[in-house]
Structure formats: structure tokens, C-alpha cells
mmCIF file of C-alpha atoms in Angstrom:
data_model
loop_
_atom_site.group_PDB
_atom_site.id
_atom_site.type_symbol
_atom_site.label_atom_id
_atom_site.label_comp_id
_atom_site.label_asym_id
_atom_site.label_seq_id
_atom_site.Cartn_x
_atom_site.Cartn_y
_atom_site.Cartn_z
ATOM 1 C CA MET A 1 45.998 -2.273 11.527
ATOM 2 C CA ALA A 2 42.937 -3.063 13.708
ATOM 3 C CA VAL A 3 42.002 0.639 13.769
ATOM 4 C CA ARG A 4 42.127 0.778 9.947
ATOM 5 C CA SER A 5 39.970 -2.374 9.679
ATOM 6 C CA CYS A 6 37.429 -0.923 12.142
ATOM 7 C CA LEU A 7 37.234 2.368 10.282
ATOM 8 C CA GLY A 8 36.771 0.526 6.997
ATOM 9 C CA GLY A 9 33.904 -1.424 8.510
ATOM 10 C CA MET A 10 32.333 1.820 9.825
ATOM 11 C CA LEU A 11 32.628 3.384 6.371
ATOM 12 C CA PHE A 12 31.223 0.256 4.707
ATOM 13 C CA GLY A 13 28.285 0.155 7.150
ATOM 14 C CA SER A 14 27.586 3.827 6.709
ATOM 15 C CA VAL A 15 27.140 3.301 3.012
ATOM 16 C CA PHE A 16 24.370 0.767 3.798
ATOM 17 C CA VAL A 17 22.711 3.210 6.171
ATOM 18 C CA ILE A 18 22.665 6.003 3.593
ATOM 19 C CA ALA A 19 21.474 3.590 0.873
ATOM 20 C CA GLY A 20 18.635 2.479 3.176
ATOM 21 C CA VAL A 21 17.578 6.081 3.799
ATOM 22 C CA GLY A 22 17.716 6.704 0.052
ATOM 23 C CA VAL A 23 15.650 3.657 -0.791
ATOM 24 C CA ALA A 24 12.964 4.696 1.787
ATOM 25 C CA LEU A 25 12.902 8.190 0.324
ATOM 26 C CA LEU A 26 12.753 7.156 -3.353
ATOM 27 C CA ILE A 27 10.341 4.190 -3.137
ATOM 28 C CA GLY A 28 8.244 5.234 -0.192
ATOM 29 C CA LYS A 29 5.437 7.138 -1.905
ATOM 30 C CA GLN A 30 1.618 7.222 -1.883
ATOM 31 C CA THR A 31 -0.099 8.019 -5.118
ATOM 32 C CA VAL A 32 -3.755 9.164 -5.056
ATOM 33 C CA LEU A 33 -6.050 9.557 -8.058
ATOM 34 C CA ALA A 34 -9.144 11.574 -7.199
ATOM 35 C CA CYS A 35 -11.758 12.405 -9.874
ATOM 36 C CA SER A 36 -15.176 14.022 -9.526
ATOM 37 C CA ARG A 37 -17.963 14.543 -11.975
ATOM 38 C CA ILE A 38 -19.447 18.050 -12.229
ATOM 39 C CA GLU A 39 -22.753 16.579 -13.321
ATOM 40 C CA PRO A 40 -23.930 12.942 -13.043
ATOM 41 C CA ALA A 41 -24.049 10.886 -16.218
ATOM 42 C CA THR A 42 -21.401 13.040 -17.968
ATOM 43 C CA ARG A 43 -17.678 12.951 -18.586
ATOM 44 C CA GLN A 44 -17.375 16.492 -17.346
ATOM 45 C CA GLY A 45 -15.245 16.834 -14.278
ATOM 46 C CA ASN A 46 -11.730 17.053 -12.897
ATOM 47 C CA CYS A 47 -9.014 14.640 -11.811
ATOM 48 C CA ALA A 48 -5.947 15.119 -9.724
ATOM 49 C CA LEU A 49 -3.029 12.725 -9.524
ATOM 50 C CA THR A 50 -1.083 13.425 -6.357
ATOM 51 C CA THR A 51 2.051 11.770 -5.185
ATOM 52 C CA ASN A 52 2.993 12.164 -1.537
ATOM 53 C CA GLY A 53 6.447 11.120 -0.377
ATOM 54 C CA PHE A 54 8.752 11.617 2.552
ATOM 55 C CA LEU A 55 10.312 14.639 0.772
ATOM 56 C CA GLY A 56 7.115 16.385 -0.234
ATOM 57 C CA SER A 57 4.257 16.016 -2.721
ATOM 58 C CA ASP A 58 3.577 16.576 -6.388
ATOM 59 C CA SER A 59 0.184 16.997 -8.022
ATOM 60 C CA ARG A 60 -1.058 17.308 -11.582
ATOM 61 C CA SER A 61 -4.614 17.994 -12.703
ATOM 62 C CA PHE A 62 -6.440 17.083 -15.829
ATOM 63 C CA LEU A 63 -9.966 16.905 -17.148
ATOM 64 C CA LEU A 64 -11.977 13.750 -16.501
ATOM 65 C CA SER A 65 -12.823 13.673 -20.228
ATOM 66 C CA GLU A 66 -9.060 13.186 -20.927
ATOM 67 C CA LEU A 67 -8.916 9.957 -18.896
ATOM 68 C CA GLN A 68 -9.746 7.021 -21.199
ATOM 69 C CA SER A 69 -8.825 3.924 -19.156
ATOM 70 C CA ALA A 70 -6.422 2.254 -16.732
ATOM 71 C CA SER A 71 -4.377 -0.890 -17.135
ATOM 72 C CA VAL A 72 -1.579 -2.806 -15.452
ATOM 73 C CA ALA A 73 1.700 -2.796 -17.370
ATOM 74 C CA GLU A 74 4.287 -5.443 -16.730
ATOM 75 C CA LYS A 75 7.990 -5.870 -17.353
ATOM 76 C CA ARG A 76 10.699 -8.266 -16.306
ATOM 77 C CA ASP A 77 13.595 -7.353 -14.014
ATOM 78 C CA ASP A 78 17.166 -8.520 -14.475
ATOM 79 C CA GLU A 79 16.411 -11.845 -12.799
ATOM 80 C CA GLY A 80 13.355 -12.464 -14.983
ATOM 81 C CA ASP A 81 10.735 -11.733 -12.303
ATOM 82 C CA LEU A 82 7.595 -9.842 -13.380
ATOM 83 C CA LEU A 83 7.079 -6.298 -12.046
ATOM 84 C CA TYR A 84 3.964 -4.213 -12.478
ATOM 85 C CA ARG A 85 2.630 -0.667 -12.358
ATOM 86 C CA ILE A 86 -0.697 1.043 -13.050
ATOM 87 C CA GLU A 87 -0.829 3.180 -16.198
ATOM 88 C CA LEU A 88 -3.493 5.673 -17.104
ATOM 89 C CA GLN A 89 -4.391 6.062 -20.760
ATOM 90 C CA THR A 90 -5.204 9.700 -21.581
ATOM 91 C CA GLU A 91 -5.772 11.724 -24.652
ATOM 92 C CA ARG A 92 -2.165 12.956 -24.251
ATOM 93 C CA GLY A 93 -0.673 9.469 -23.916
ATOM 94 C CA THR A 94 0.146 6.988 -21.197
ATOM 95 C CA VAL A 95 0.677 8.337 -17.682
ATOM 96 C CA PRO A 96 2.079 6.008 -15.006
ATOM 97 C CA MET A 97 0.098 6.295 -11.774
ATOM 98 C CA ASN A 98 3.412 5.626 -9.983
ATOM 99 C CA GLU A 99 6.968 5.556 -11.350
ATOM 100 C CA VAL A 100 7.940 2.508 -9.210
ATOM 101 C CA TRP A 101 7.592 -0.938 -10.730
ATOM 102 C CA SER A 102 6.848 -3.594 -8.080
ATOM 103 C CA SER A 103 5.376 -7.035 -7.509
ATOM 104 C CA GLY A 104 1.775 -7.594 -6.617
ATOM 105 C CA ARG A 105 -0.315 -7.647 -9.805
ATOM 106 C CA ARG A 106 -3.632 -8.397 -7.954
ATOM 107 C CA GLY A 107 -3.693 -5.185 -5.925
ATOM 108 C CA LYS A 108 -2.721 -3.096 -8.895
ATOM 109 C CA GLN A 109 -5.396 -4.803 -11.095
ATOM 110 C CA ALA A 110 -8.058 -4.063 -8.469
ATOM 111 C CA ILE A 111 -7.155 -0.326 -8.553
ATOM 112 C CA ALA A 112 -7.146 -0.323 -12.418
ATOM 113 C CA SER A 113 -10.589 -2.059 -12.416
ATOM 114 C CA GLU A 114 -11.954 0.489 -9.983
ATOM 115 C CA ILE A 115 -10.794 3.308 -12.190
ATOM 116 C CA ASN A 116 -12.384 1.646 -15.297
ATOM 117 C CA THR A 117 -15.613 1.012 -13.462
ATOM 118 C CA PHE A 118 -15.792 4.653 -12.541
ATOM 119 C CA LEU A 119 -15.176 5.710 -16.170
ATOM 120 C CA GLN A 120 -17.797 3.227 -17.479
ATOM 121 C CA THR A 121 -20.431 3.946 -14.794
ATOM 122 C CA SER A 122 -21.493 7.538 -15.379
ATOM 123 C CA ASN A 123 -23.762 7.755 -12.320
ATOM 124 C CA LEU A 124 -20.813 7.434 -9.876
ATOM 125 C CA PRO A 125 -20.053 11.006 -8.658
ATOM 126 C CA GLU A 126 -16.393 10.522 -7.612
ATOM 127 C CA LEU A 127 -13.394 8.290 -7.586
ATOM 128 C CA ASN A 128 -10.678 8.141 -4.949
ATOM 129 C CA VAL A 129 -8.023 5.415 -5.254
ATOM 130 C CA ASP A 130 -4.563 5.185 -3.883
ATOM 131 C CA GLN A 131 -1.432 3.093 -4.219
ATOM 132 C CA ASP A 132 0.666 3.286 -1.095
ATOM 133 C CA ASP A 133 4.259 2.147 -1.415
ATOM 134 C CA ARG A 134 5.449 3.778 1.807
ATOM 135 C CA PRO A 135 5.413 0.577 3.871
ATOM 136 C CA MET A 136 7.474 -1.205 1.153
ATOM 137 C CA GLY A 137 9.950 1.660 1.085
ATOM 138 C CA LEU A 138 10.315 1.690 4.773
ATOM 139 C CA LEU A 139 10.731 -2.100 4.894
ATOM 140 C CA PHE A 140 13.510 -2.228 2.286
ATOM 141 C CA GLY A 141 15.119 0.962 3.540
ATOM 142 C CA GLY A 142 14.919 -0.266 7.074
ATOM 143 C CA ILE A 143 16.604 -3.547 6.213
ATOM 144 C CA PHE A 144 19.481 -1.747 4.516
ATOM 145 C CA SER A 145 19.845 0.740 7.361
ATOM 146 C CA LEU A 146 19.673 -1.985 10.071
ATOM 147 C CA ALA A 147 22.320 -4.057 8.287
ATOM 148 C CA GLY A 148 24.536 -1.005 7.939
ATOM 149 C CA GLY A 149 23.951 -0.019 11.545
ATOM 150 C CA GLY A 150 24.940 -3.498 12.660
ATOM 151 C CA ILE A 151 28.174 -3.282 10.710
ATOM 152 C CA VAL A 152 28.949 0.135 12.155
ATOM 153 C CA LEU A 153 28.171 -1.097 15.678
ATOM 154 C CA GLY A 154 30.297 -4.193 15.158
ATOM 155 C CA SER A 155 33.159 -2.031 13.995
ATOM 156 C CA LEU A 156 32.807 0.300 16.942
ATOM 157 C CA VAL A 157 32.870 -2.666 19.381
ATOM 158 C CA GLY A 158 35.956 -3.956 17.636
ATOM 159 C CA LEU A 159 37.611 -0.515 17.932
ATOM 160 C CA VAL A 160 36.863 -0.256 21.608
ATOM 161 C CA ARG A 161 38.137 -3.770 22.291
ATOM 162 C CA GLY A 162 41.260 -2.881 20.516
#
């Protein structure tokens, strides 16, 4: 019976390790918005929205003239806490800068304000802002993985001790 209990603990802990890796891979992304004006004092130029994650990167390009503004959207999670994300308003609709909703309105508001300042100040030649959620992804993923690793280790010690 002790062997079955230890194996169950190892299986249970392994689920936490796998979940931790999954969280790190899904949440841990850096999103960069880079725009440049072709000529000063115009809305002519290009923008690229690039997301870099642990599994690769994705990029989409659009004309600077399509970008109208940036704002911070909010929603409540299941516990009633507020979560935020930056959204870009374009001629084609709303584009989230990052798919992940998270806490920290102040940092997101600073990024949205920087984008809006660039759009309203036509003598600025380029914009380069980023939202980096990789540390958060690693933190939460690491916590899950460490907890699971502890359960697996405890189960192995129990198995060895018999």
C-alpha cells in the first residue's frame, strides 16, 4: 500500500510540474510595439506588434495611419479582482497588445500614455514600447513546478524508506 501511495504522490506532483511549465510558456511573453514615421509631422509610417515567448515569436505589421489610440481595458476575475490589458484602437477594430489580463494598471497606463503621446506629437520619429510578462510567467510557473517537485521528492523519499 505504501508503494501505491508514493506512486500516487509522484503522479500528483508531476501534474504540478507540468502545469508550472505550461503556465510559464503561456504567460511568459514580451510584447513590443515599434512604430516609425517615414517623414516627420505626418501619420505616414509603419508599426510592428511583435510577441516573443519561450516557444517562438509572432509579428504583425500595420500602417501607422491605422493606429488611432491606446487604452487600458479592465475586467474582473472570478474573485472580483480587477485585471488589465493594453488595447490598441485601429481602423480595423480593437487589437489587444497582449492577450494576458493581469494586475498592475499603473504600468499599463504608462505604456498606453506613451503610445498616445507618440500619436499626438507628430515630430517624434519613432516609438518603441514593450510589455514584458516573462518574469511573471516564470514566477508563477516556478512556484507550481517547485511545489510539484517537492511532492515528487517527498514521495520518492517515502518510497525509499519503505
